[in-house]
Amino acid sequence: MPATPAAPVILGNAPGSFPHSVLAERHPAIIRQVRDAFPYGPAQHRALDELLKSCTEGVIEPLPEDAGDRDRWRAWGLDVYAGRSWFDVPWLWSESYFYRRLLDATGCTGPGAWQGIDPFRPFKRAELDAPETDGELAALDALQDRAERERADALLHGSLWGNRADLGFRLSAGEAAEPAPVLVADDSEALWSLLPPSGTGTLCLVADNAGRELVPDLLLIAHLLTEGRIGRAVLHVKPYPYYVSDATTADVVDALRRLATVPGAAAGYGRVLWSAMADGRLTVRAHPFSCAPLPYTDLPDDLRAEFASATLTLFKGDLNYRRLVGDRLWPPTTLFQDVTAYFPGPVAALRTLKSDVITGLSAATVSGLVAAEDQRWRTGGTHALIQVNPSDDAQRK
């Protein structure tokens, strides 16, 4: 991946910047909400208070000696960043480590009675069970008489705009009514060309959020399987709770059960997915690197081989986009194909913009956005993109 002086790694130490607000405001808000959501005991309350003080005023501390993933985090940079301010290290790393330490504070990483308890589960379930989800699922019935491409486009955009269902983001943005979405880049034709009807290939979908985002991701997979655009799908989720609403295997199960509770087309999609899980056409993968505080340029060999063999790897959401192109302040007109040239196979991104990183825009698009909104379009969650790099590794060479 290119690394030029014009594309510095994003830190969180600039007051007034979006990354600084996440570290200084969003993370404390998340700690308070998690604390209030469970009947935690004194030990967890003390640990949460200590984490709050550490992440706002203190320095990064090592994991406990008995942490099972301590060596992994040391390989991911913990020895380099321990003892430094949370604000003075790469923002991607700082954010990721915050969530890892939050799991320690709540007892999720064990041992003990709270081991394995997802501290974000109440928020995820409340969103999944919300009346809005029923309305979105009921809308599927109106698609059934449409042409296949029209249904495919609708489900693709449902997956794209489902990315606004991000609980961590909403803690900062509030609950104001969502404005009409704006698509700043649209490579959907290139995406569909990689997944033609009667296809037999494999789609790797790297999920982002649970709940009202994961459901449309699953619906898209169900459609692609049913219409023969793919023969198999691999859904990559997080191996443990992460970034408040990021999807885990338990969240996939919750989403499938939710589909089973509604009538109409949604239930039919749910049966397709349940059957596909049973016969192996849909598998769930929870690789440790999914929670790594690193860009995808550092893919381990097994994941690199898996993505290389896929017909298409589709990355969902803002965090995955940051990891895919590098969490850097690229000029917005930097070509998406250039910053993803390292990727071992065809790759696409479906992303709602919630952070400063952006590539692949035309100069005219950037000028129009800046004139209308200054830089707010980068972080407000009101703009989105579909970007594709169709070239495989052999073609690039």
Tab-separated table of C-alpha atoms in Angstrom:
chain	number	residue	atom	x	y	z
A	1	MET	CA	0.000	0.000	0.000
A	2	PRO	CA	1.383	3.453	-0.848
A	3	ALA	CA	2.537	5.447	2.175
A	4	THR	CA	3.370	9.025	1.279
A	5	PRO	CA	3.814	12.219	3.324
A	6	ALA	CA	0.440	13.303	1.871
A	7	ALA	CA	-1.242	10.364	3.591
A	8	PRO	CA	-0.236	10.402	7.268
A	9	VAL	CA	-1.523	7.791	9.663
A	10	ILE	CA	-4.478	9.178	11.623
A	11	LEU	CA	-3.867	9.878	15.312
A	12	GLY	CA	-6.321	11.081	17.945
A	13	ASN	CA	-4.277	13.892	19.450
A	14	ALA	CA	-5.661	16.897	17.546
A	15	PRO	CA	-8.283	18.664	19.697
A	16	GLY	CA	-11.450	19.267	17.733
A	17	SER	CA	-10.766	16.406	15.317
A	18	PHE	CA	-13.184	13.526	14.863
A	19	PRO	CA	-10.741	10.886	16.223
A	20	HIS	CA	-10.099	13.033	19.294
A	21	SER	CA	-13.831	13.287	19.968
A	22	VAL	CA	-14.182	9.497	19.739
A	23	LEU	CA	-11.441	8.940	22.303
A	24	ALA	CA	-12.444	11.803	24.606
A	25	GLU	CA	-16.241	11.605	24.363
A	26	ARG	CA	-17.526	8.429	22.697
A	27	HIS	CA	-15.450	5.969	24.695
A	28	PRO	CA	-16.425	7.443	28.089
A	29	ALA	CA	-20.078	7.404	26.965
A	30	ILE	CA	-19.765	3.737	26.038
A	31	ILE	CA	-18.254	2.888	29.428
A	32	ARG	CA	-21.150	4.611	31.207
A	33	GLN	CA	-23.777	2.887	29.075
A	34	VAL	CA	-22.233	-0.544	29.566
A	35	ARG	CA	-21.968	0.071	33.303
A	36	ASP	CA	-25.663	0.970	33.493
A	37	ALA	CA	-26.842	-1.908	31.301
A	38	PHE	CA	-25.785	-4.739	33.646
A	39	PRO	CA	-25.991	-5.416	37.406
A	40	TYR	CA	-22.229	-5.569	37.657
A	41	GLY	CA	-20.575	-5.957	41.032
A	42	PRO	CA	-17.990	-3.787	42.811
A	43	ALA	CA	-15.030	-5.380	41.026
A	44	GLN	CA	-16.394	-4.546	37.579
A	45	HIS	CA	-17.401	-1.052	38.663
A	46	ARG	CA	-13.867	-0.402	39.879
A	47	ALA	CA	-12.371	-1.783	36.676
A	48	LEU	CA	-14.681	0.340	34.509
A	49	ASP	CA	-13.809	3.444	36.530
A	50	GLU	CA	-10.117	2.675	36.104
A	51	LEU	CA	-10.547	2.214	32.362
A	52	LEU	CA	-12.415	5.504	32.126
A	53	LYS	CA	-9.592	7.322	33.882
A	54	SER	CA	-6.939	5.514	31.867
A	55	CYS	CA	-8.407	6.183	28.437
A	56	THR	CA	-9.049	9.877	29.093
A	57	GLU	CA	-6.127	10.887	31.301
A	58	GLY	CA	-3.709	7.977	31.511
A	59	VAL	CA	-1.589	5.791	29.296
A	60	ILE	CA	-1.958	2.459	27.532
A	61	GLU	CA	-1.278	-0.423	29.893
A	62	PRO	CA	-0.346	-4.034	29.051
A	63	LEU	CA	-2.833	-6.872	29.210
A	64	PRO	CA	-2.836	-9.022	32.341
A	65	GLU	CA	-0.132	-11.682	32.477
A	66	ASP	CA	-2.727	-14.447	32.261
A	67	ALA	CA	-4.565	-13.011	29.227
A	68	GLY	CA	-4.812	-15.767	26.627
A	69	ASP	CA	-4.263	-13.328	23.760
A	70	ARG	CA	-1.427	-11.355	25.361
A	71	ASP	CA	1.224	-12.640	22.966
A	72	ARG	CA	-1.033	-11.908	19.994
A	73	TRP	CA	-1.502	-8.294	21.096
A	74	ARG	CA	2.223	-7.956	21.700
A	75	ALA	CA	2.741	-9.036	18.090
A	76	TRP	CA	0.128	-6.465	17.073
A	77	GLY	CA	2.100	-3.612	18.669
A	78	LEU	CA	1.318	-3.577	22.391
A	79	ASP	CA	4.995	-3.530	23.385
A	80	VAL	CA	5.509	-0.484	21.156
A	81	TYR	CA	2.525	1.516	22.408
A	82	ALA	CA	2.353	0.579	26.110
A	83	GLY	CA	3.100	3.576	28.311
A	84	ARG	CA	2.016	6.116	25.681
A	85	SER	CA	-1.085	8.265	25.711
A	86	TRP	CA	-4.152	6.753	24.037
A	87	PHE	CA	-4.264	9.924	21.938
A	88	ASP	CA	-0.693	9.686	20.613
A	89	VAL	CA	-0.813	6.279	18.914
A	90	PRO	CA	-2.566	5.365	15.645
A	91	TRP	CA	-6.281	5.914	16.109
A	92	LEU	CA	-7.172	2.508	14.642
A	93	TRP	CA	-4.936	0.828	17.216
A	94	SER	CA	-6.175	2.942	20.119
A	95	GLU	CA	-9.837	2.298	19.349
A	96	SER	CA	-9.352	-1.428	18.993
A	97	TYR	CA	-7.405	-1.750	22.215
A	98	PHE	CA	-10.049	0.221	24.103
A	99	TYR	CA	-12.648	-2.412	23.268
A	100	ARG	CA	-10.278	-5.214	24.225
A	101	ARG	CA	-9.723	-3.605	27.651
A	102	LEU	CA	-13.452	-3.012	28.083
A	103	LEU	CA	-13.963	-6.780	27.850
A	104	ASP	CA	-11.447	-7.244	30.665
A	105	ALA	CA	-13.184	-4.645	32.807
A	106	THR	CA	-16.601	-6.298	32.462
A	107	GLY	CA	-15.269	-9.783	33.119
A	108	CYS	CA	-16.162	-11.023	29.644
A	109	THR	CA	-12.689	-12.454	29.122
A	110	GLY	CA	-12.936	-14.384	32.420
A	111	PRO	CA	-12.408	-16.420	34.392
A	112	GLY	CA	-15.516	-15.965	36.469
A	113	ALA	CA	-19.283	-15.851	36.307
A	114	TRP	CA	-19.312	-13.063	33.696
A	115	GLN	CA	-17.016	-14.864	31.290
A	116	GLY	CA	-18.361	-14.728	27.735
A	117	ILE	CA	-21.165	-12.282	28.541
A	118	ASP	CA	-21.356	-9.743	25.706
A	119	PRO	CA	-21.438	-6.282	27.343
A	120	PHE	CA	-23.169	-4.879	24.261
A	121	ARG	CA	-25.871	-7.536	23.934
A	122	PRO	CA	-28.743	-5.469	25.428
A	123	PHE	CA	-28.167	-2.719	22.847
A	124	LYS	CA	-27.939	-5.176	19.967
A	125	ARG	CA	-31.086	-7.046	20.961
A	126	ALA	CA	-33.088	-3.870	21.509
A	127	GLU	CA	-32.286	-2.742	17.989
A	128	LEU	CA	-32.937	-6.156	16.440
A	129	ASP	CA	-36.323	-6.375	18.190
A	130	ALA	CA	-37.342	-2.780	17.401
A	131	PRO	CA	-40.547	-2.107	15.417
A	132	GLU	CA	-38.411	-0.491	12.704
A	133	THR	CA	-36.945	-3.907	11.947
A	134	ASP	CA	-40.434	-5.316	11.369
A	135	GLY	CA	-41.167	-2.515	8.909
A	136	GLU	CA	-37.955	-3.096	7.001
A	137	LEU	CA	-38.622	-6.828	6.754
A	138	ALA	CA	-42.230	-6.332	5.685
A	139	ALA	CA	-41.001	-4.185	2.784
A	140	LEU	CA	-39.435	-7.306	1.256
A	141	ASP	CA	-42.879	-8.534	0.220
A	142	ALA	CA	-43.169	-5.721	-2.315
A	143	LEU	CA	-39.995	-6.879	-4.063
A	144	GLN	CA	-41.105	-10.384	-4.888
A	145	ASP	CA	-42.765	-9.537	-8.211
A	146	ARG	CA	-39.863	-7.392	-9.415
A	147	ALA	CA	-37.170	-8.453	-11.884
A	148	GLU	CA	-34.151	-10.198	-10.390
A	149	ARG	CA	-31.766	-7.294	-11.027
A	150	GLU	CA	-34.191	-4.860	-9.415
A	151	ARG	CA	-34.452	-7.061	-6.343
A	152	ALA	CA	-30.679	-7.486	-6.271
A	153	ASP	CA	-30.128	-3.714	-6.412
A	154	ALA	CA	-32.664	-3.138	-3.643
A	155	LEU	CA	-31.015	-5.700	-1.381
A	156	LEU	CA	-27.535	-4.364	-2.160
A	157	HIS	CA	-28.629	-0.879	-1.149
A	158	GLY	CA	-30.367	-2.288	1.904
A	159	SER	CA	-27.064	-3.823	2.958
A	160	LEU	CA	-25.248	-0.568	2.222
A	161	TRP	CA	-27.587	1.733	4.120
A	162	GLY	CA	-28.041	-0.769	6.912
A	163	ASN	CA	-24.544	0.361	7.867
A	164	ARG	CA	-26.157	3.418	9.450
A	165	ALA	CA	-27.431	1.052	12.157
A	166	ASP	CA	-24.235	1.528	14.168
A	167	LEU	CA	-24.768	1.826	17.921
A	168	GLY	CA	-21.296	3.158	18.708
A	169	PHE	CA	-21.716	5.860	16.083
A	170	ARG	CA	-25.136	6.820	17.419
A	171	LEU	CA	-23.673	7.480	20.859
A	172	SER	CA	-21.854	10.391	19.259
A	173	ALA	CA	-24.364	11.428	16.605
A	174	GLY	CA	-27.460	11.301	18.797
A	175	GLU	CA	-30.870	10.047	17.746
A	176	ALA	CA	-31.840	12.821	15.335
A	177	ALA	CA	-33.868	11.888	12.275
A	178	GLU	CA	-31.669	10.543	9.497
A	179	PRO	CA	-31.433	12.782	6.415
A	180	ALA	CA	-31.799	11.394	2.930
A	181	PRO	CA	-28.701	9.357	1.971
A	182	VAL	CA	-26.221	10.483	-0.675
A	183	LEU	CA	-24.143	8.024	-2.718
A	184	VAL	CA	-20.753	9.596	-3.505
A	185	ALA	CA	-19.370	6.658	-5.516
A	186	ASP	CA	-21.255	3.820	-7.181
A	187	ASP	CA	-19.417	0.859	-8.710
A	188	SER	CA	-22.444	-1.435	-8.460
A	189	GLU	CA	-22.245	-2.374	-12.156
A	190	ALA	CA	-18.698	-3.630	-11.637
A	191	LEU	CA	-19.832	-5.520	-8.556
A	192	TRP	CA	-22.636	-7.308	-10.404
A	193	SER	CA	-20.301	-8.152	-13.276
A	194	LEU	CA	-18.266	-10.206	-10.792
A	195	LEU	CA	-21.390	-12.062	-9.615
A	196	PRO	CA	-23.288	-12.957	-12.805
A	197	PRO	CA	-26.453	-15.099	-12.765
A	198	SER	CA	-25.745	-18.821	-12.838
A	199	GLY	CA	-22.477	-18.235	-11.038
A	200	THR	CA	-20.885	-20.928	-8.910
A	201	GLY	CA	-18.239	-18.890	-7.128
A	202	THR	CA	-17.662	-17.951	-3.504
A	203	LEU	CA	-18.547	-14.650	-1.870
A	204	CYS	CA	-16.648	-13.666	1.263
A	205	LEU	CA	-18.686	-11.043	3.088
A	206	VAL	CA	-16.777	-9.376	5.917
A	207	ALA	CA	-19.555	-8.155	8.184
A	208	ASP	CA	-19.638	-5.031	10.268
A	209	ASN	CA	-22.550	-4.449	12.632
A	210	ALA	CA	-25.109	-6.810	14.128
A	211	GLY	CA	-28.850	-6.246	14.290
A	212	ARG	CA	-30.420	-4.033	11.643
A	213	GLU	CA	-27.263	-4.103	9.530
A	214	LEU	CA	-26.551	-7.813	9.743
A	215	VAL	CA	-30.111	-8.707	8.732
A	216	PRO	CA	-29.879	-7.023	5.296
A	217	ASP	CA	-26.410	-8.538	4.831
A	218	LEU	CA	-27.948	-11.963	5.355
A	219	LEU	CA	-30.845	-11.134	3.047
A	220	LEU	CA	-28.379	-10.191	0.307
A	221	ILE	CA	-26.552	-13.491	0.761
A	222	ALA	CA	-29.847	-15.391	0.632
A	223	HIS	CA	-30.800	-13.707	-2.630
A	224	LEU	CA	-27.427	-14.391	-4.242
A	225	LEU	CA	-27.620	-18.049	-3.267
A	226	THR	CA	-31.234	-18.416	-4.400
A	227	GLU	CA	-30.629	-16.762	-7.764
A	228	GLY	CA	-27.457	-18.718	-8.432
A	229	ARG	CA	-25.172	-15.683	-8.507
A	230	ILE	CA	-22.916	-17.530	-6.053
A	231	GLY	CA	-22.588	-21.157	-5.046
A	232	ARG	CA	-21.244	-20.489	-1.578
A	233	ALA	CA	-20.885	-17.658	0.931
A	234	VAL	CA	-18.483	-17.199	3.823
A	235	LEU	CA	-19.622	-14.677	6.422
A	236	HIS	CA	-16.725	-13.248	8.429
A	237	VAL	CA	-17.700	-11.987	11.889
A	238	LYS	CA	-15.820	-10.996	15.031
A	239	PRO	CA	-14.578	-13.717	17.401
A	240	TYR	CA	-15.617	-11.651	20.424
A	241	PRO	CA	-17.670	-8.497	21.157
A	242	TYR	CA	-16.092	-5.454	19.543
A	243	TYR	CA	-16.892	-1.835	18.662
A	244	VAL	CA	-20.274	-2.012	20.479
A	245	SER	CA	-22.363	-3.418	17.640
A	246	ASP	CA	-19.937	-5.508	15.576
A	247	ALA	CA	-21.405	-8.875	14.659
A	248	THR	CA	-20.374	-12.125	16.342
A	249	THR	CA	-21.577	-15.673	15.701
A	250	ALA	CA	-24.176	-15.253	18.457
A	251	ASP	CA	-25.512	-12.200	16.616
A	252	VAL	CA	-25.834	-14.245	13.413
A	253	VAL	CA	-27.944	-16.772	15.304
A	254	ASP	CA	-30.094	-13.992	16.768
A	255	ALA	CA	-30.635	-12.511	13.304
A	256	LEU	CA	-31.659	-15.861	11.806
A	257	ARG	CA	-34.075	-16.467	14.653
A	258	ARG	CA	-35.507	-12.992	14.129
A	259	LEU	CA	-36.198	-13.787	10.482
A	260	ALA	CA	-38.044	-16.894	11.591
A	261	THR	CA	-40.491	-14.801	13.665
A	262	VAL	CA	-41.893	-12.703	10.821
A	263	PRO	CA	-44.277	-13.653	8.023
A	264	GLY	CA	-43.900	-13.245	4.297
A	265	ALA	CA	-40.769	-13.036	2.188
A	266	ALA	CA	-38.457	-12.407	5.148
A	267	ALA	CA	-39.290	-15.788	6.651
A	268	GLY	CA	-38.609	-17.422	3.279
A	269	TYR	CA	-35.172	-15.841	3.164
A	270	GLY	CA	-34.617	-17.048	6.706
A	271	ARG	CA	-35.385	-20.639	5.690
A	272	VAL	CA	-32.962	-20.351	2.774
A	273	LEU	CA	-30.213	-19.189	5.120
A	274	TRP	CA	-30.933	-21.851	7.749
A	275	SER	CA	-30.775	-24.538	5.070
A	276	ALA	CA	-27.596	-23.065	3.596
A	277	MET	CA	-25.939	-23.164	7.012
A	278	ALA	CA	-26.933	-26.812	7.372
A	279	ASP	CA	-25.521	-27.939	4.021
A	280	GLY	CA	-22.405	-25.760	4.034
A	281	ARG	CA	-23.343	-23.270	1.331
A	282	LEU	CA	-23.149	-20.590	4.045
A	283	THR	CA	-20.420	-20.777	6.655
A	284	VAL	CA	-19.476	-18.404	9.452
A	285	ARG	CA	-15.838	-17.553	10.084
A	286	ALA	CA	-14.511	-15.800	13.197
A	287	HIS	CA	-10.790	-15.300	12.616
A	288	PRO	CA	-8.729	-13.559	15.360
A	289	PHE	CA	-7.406	-11.078	12.786
A	290	SER	CA	-10.946	-9.701	12.430
A	291	CYS	CA	-10.289	-7.862	15.707
A	292	ALA	CA	-6.709	-6.872	14.914
A	293	PRO	CA	-5.827	-3.161	15.230
A	294	LEU	CA	-4.050	-3.378	11.882
A	295	PRO	CA	-4.755	-2.735	8.193
A	296	TYR	CA	-5.497	-5.605	5.855
A	297	THR	CA	-2.070	-5.201	4.291
A	298	ASP	CA	-0.965	-7.328	7.272
A	299	LEU	CA	-3.294	-10.235	6.459
A	300	PRO	CA	-2.087	-13.569	7.871
A	301	ASP	CA	-1.352	-16.238	5.301
A	302	ASP	CA	-4.502	-18.295	5.855
A	303	LEU	CA	-6.833	-15.319	5.381
A	304	ARG	CA	-4.850	-14.116	2.389
A	305	ALA	CA	-5.273	-17.521	0.754
A	306	GLU	CA	-8.996	-17.566	1.544
A	307	PHE	CA	-9.613	-14.136	0.039
A	308	ALA	CA	-7.427	-14.983	-2.961
A	309	SER	CA	-9.646	-17.951	-3.789
A	310	ALA	CA	-12.930	-16.018	-3.484
A	311	THR	CA	-14.853	-14.755	-6.478
A	312	LEU	CA	-15.350	-11.518	-4.554
A	313	THR	CA	-14.570	-10.295	-1.044
A	314	LEU	CA	-17.069	-7.685	0.110
A	315	PHE	CA	-16.106	-5.495	3.058
A	316	LYS	CA	-18.932	-3.863	4.978
A	317	GLY	CA	-18.778	-0.700	7.031
A	318	ASP	CA	-16.515	2.106	8.079
A	319	LEU	CA	-14.002	0.202	10.206
A	320	ASN	CA	-13.403	-2.412	7.536
A	321	TYR	CA	-12.930	0.387	4.994
A	322	ARG	CA	-10.319	2.023	7.205
A	323	ARG	CA	-8.485	-1.275	7.475
A	324	LEU	CA	-8.849	-1.994	3.743
A	325	VAL	CA	-7.408	1.266	2.387
A	326	GLY	CA	-5.301	2.152	5.422
A	327	ASP	CA	-6.340	4.512	8.220
A	328	ARG	CA	-4.646	7.503	6.609
A	329	LEU	CA	-5.604	10.970	5.461
A	330	TRP	CA	-5.458	10.148	1.775
A	331	PRO	CA	-6.363	12.886	-0.685
A	332	PRO	CA	-9.985	11.975	-1.528
A	333	THR	CA	-9.136	11.610	-5.213
A	334	THR	CA	-6.566	8.870	-4.488
A	335	LEU	CA	-7.631	5.891	-6.576
A	336	PHE	CA	-9.354	3.103	-4.664
A	337	GLN	CA	-7.658	0.651	-7.035
A	338	ASP	CA	-4.238	1.973	-6.017
A	339	VAL	CA	-4.717	1.667	-2.258
A	340	THR	CA	-6.220	-1.816	-2.597
A	341	ALA	CA	-3.715	-3.099	-5.178
A	342	TYR	CA	-2.131	-5.306	-2.499
A	343	PHE	CA	-5.365	-7.274	-1.985
A	344	PRO	CA	-5.072	-10.876	-3.258
A	345	GLY	CA	-8.376	-10.989	-5.183
A	346	PRO	CA	-11.361	-8.965	-6.395
A	347	VAL	CA	-12.564	-6.695	-3.605
A	348	ALA	CA	-15.490	-4.373	-2.952
A	349	ALA	CA	-16.464	-1.970	-0.188
A	350	LEU	CA	-19.968	-1.023	0.962
A	351	ARG	CA	-19.592	1.773	3.437
A	352	THR	CA	-21.458	4.604	5.103
A	353	LEU	CA	-18.997	7.436	5.777
A	354	LYS	CA	-18.395	7.868	9.525
A	355	SER	CA	-14.702	8.807	9.653
A	356	ASP	CA	-12.234	10.979	7.783
A	357	VAL	CA	-10.746	8.280	5.536
A	358	ILE	CA	-11.908	8.418	1.915
A	359	THR	CA	-10.509	7.444	-1.478
A	360	GLY	CA	-11.753	7.050	-5.017
A	361	LEU	CA	-13.811	10.242	-5.447
A	362	SER	CA	-13.749	12.514	-8.475
A	363	ALA	CA	-12.438	16.044	-8.048
A	364	ALA	CA	-15.856	17.429	-8.987
A	365	THR	CA	-17.585	15.310	-6.332
A	366	VAL	CA	-15.143	16.444	-3.660
A	367	SER	CA	-15.525	20.113	-4.618
A	368	GLY	CA	-19.304	19.865	-4.454
A	369	LEU	CA	-19.288	18.151	-1.078
A	370	VAL	CA	-16.839	20.609	0.468
A	371	ALA	CA	-18.755	23.602	-0.892
A	372	ALA	CA	-22.003	22.282	0.558
A	373	GLU	CA	-20.824	20.846	3.880
A	374	ASP	CA	-17.166	21.707	4.453
A	375	GLN	CA	-15.779	18.398	5.864
A	376	ARG	CA	-18.909	17.198	7.687
A	377	TRP	CA	-19.802	14.826	4.853
A	378	ARG	CA	-16.854	12.630	5.842
A	379	THR	CA	-18.131	11.758	9.320
A	380	GLY	CA	-21.881	12.368	9.514
A	381	GLY	CA	-23.107	8.971	8.320
A	382	THR	CA	-25.251	10.616	5.635
A	383	HIS	CA	-23.074	9.686	2.645
A	384	ALA	CA	-22.078	6.275	1.360
A	385	LEU	CA	-20.147	4.498	-1.360
A	386	ILE	CA	-19.921	1.303	-3.350
A	387	GLN	CA	-16.361	0.817	-4.588
A	388	VAL	CA	-14.880	-2.136	-6.466
A	389	ASN	CA	-11.428	-3.238	-7.496
A	390	PRO	CA	-12.186	-6.115	-9.871
A	391	SER	CA	-8.618	-7.020	-10.761
A	392	ASP	CA	-7.141	-10.173	-9.298
A	393	ASP	CA	-3.540	-10.425	-8.130
A	394	ALA	CA	-2.293	-12.053	-11.347
A	395	GLN	CA	-3.799	-9.299	-13.485
A	396	ARG	CA	-2.122	-6.615	-11.399
A	397	LYS	CA	1.255	-8.251	-11.871
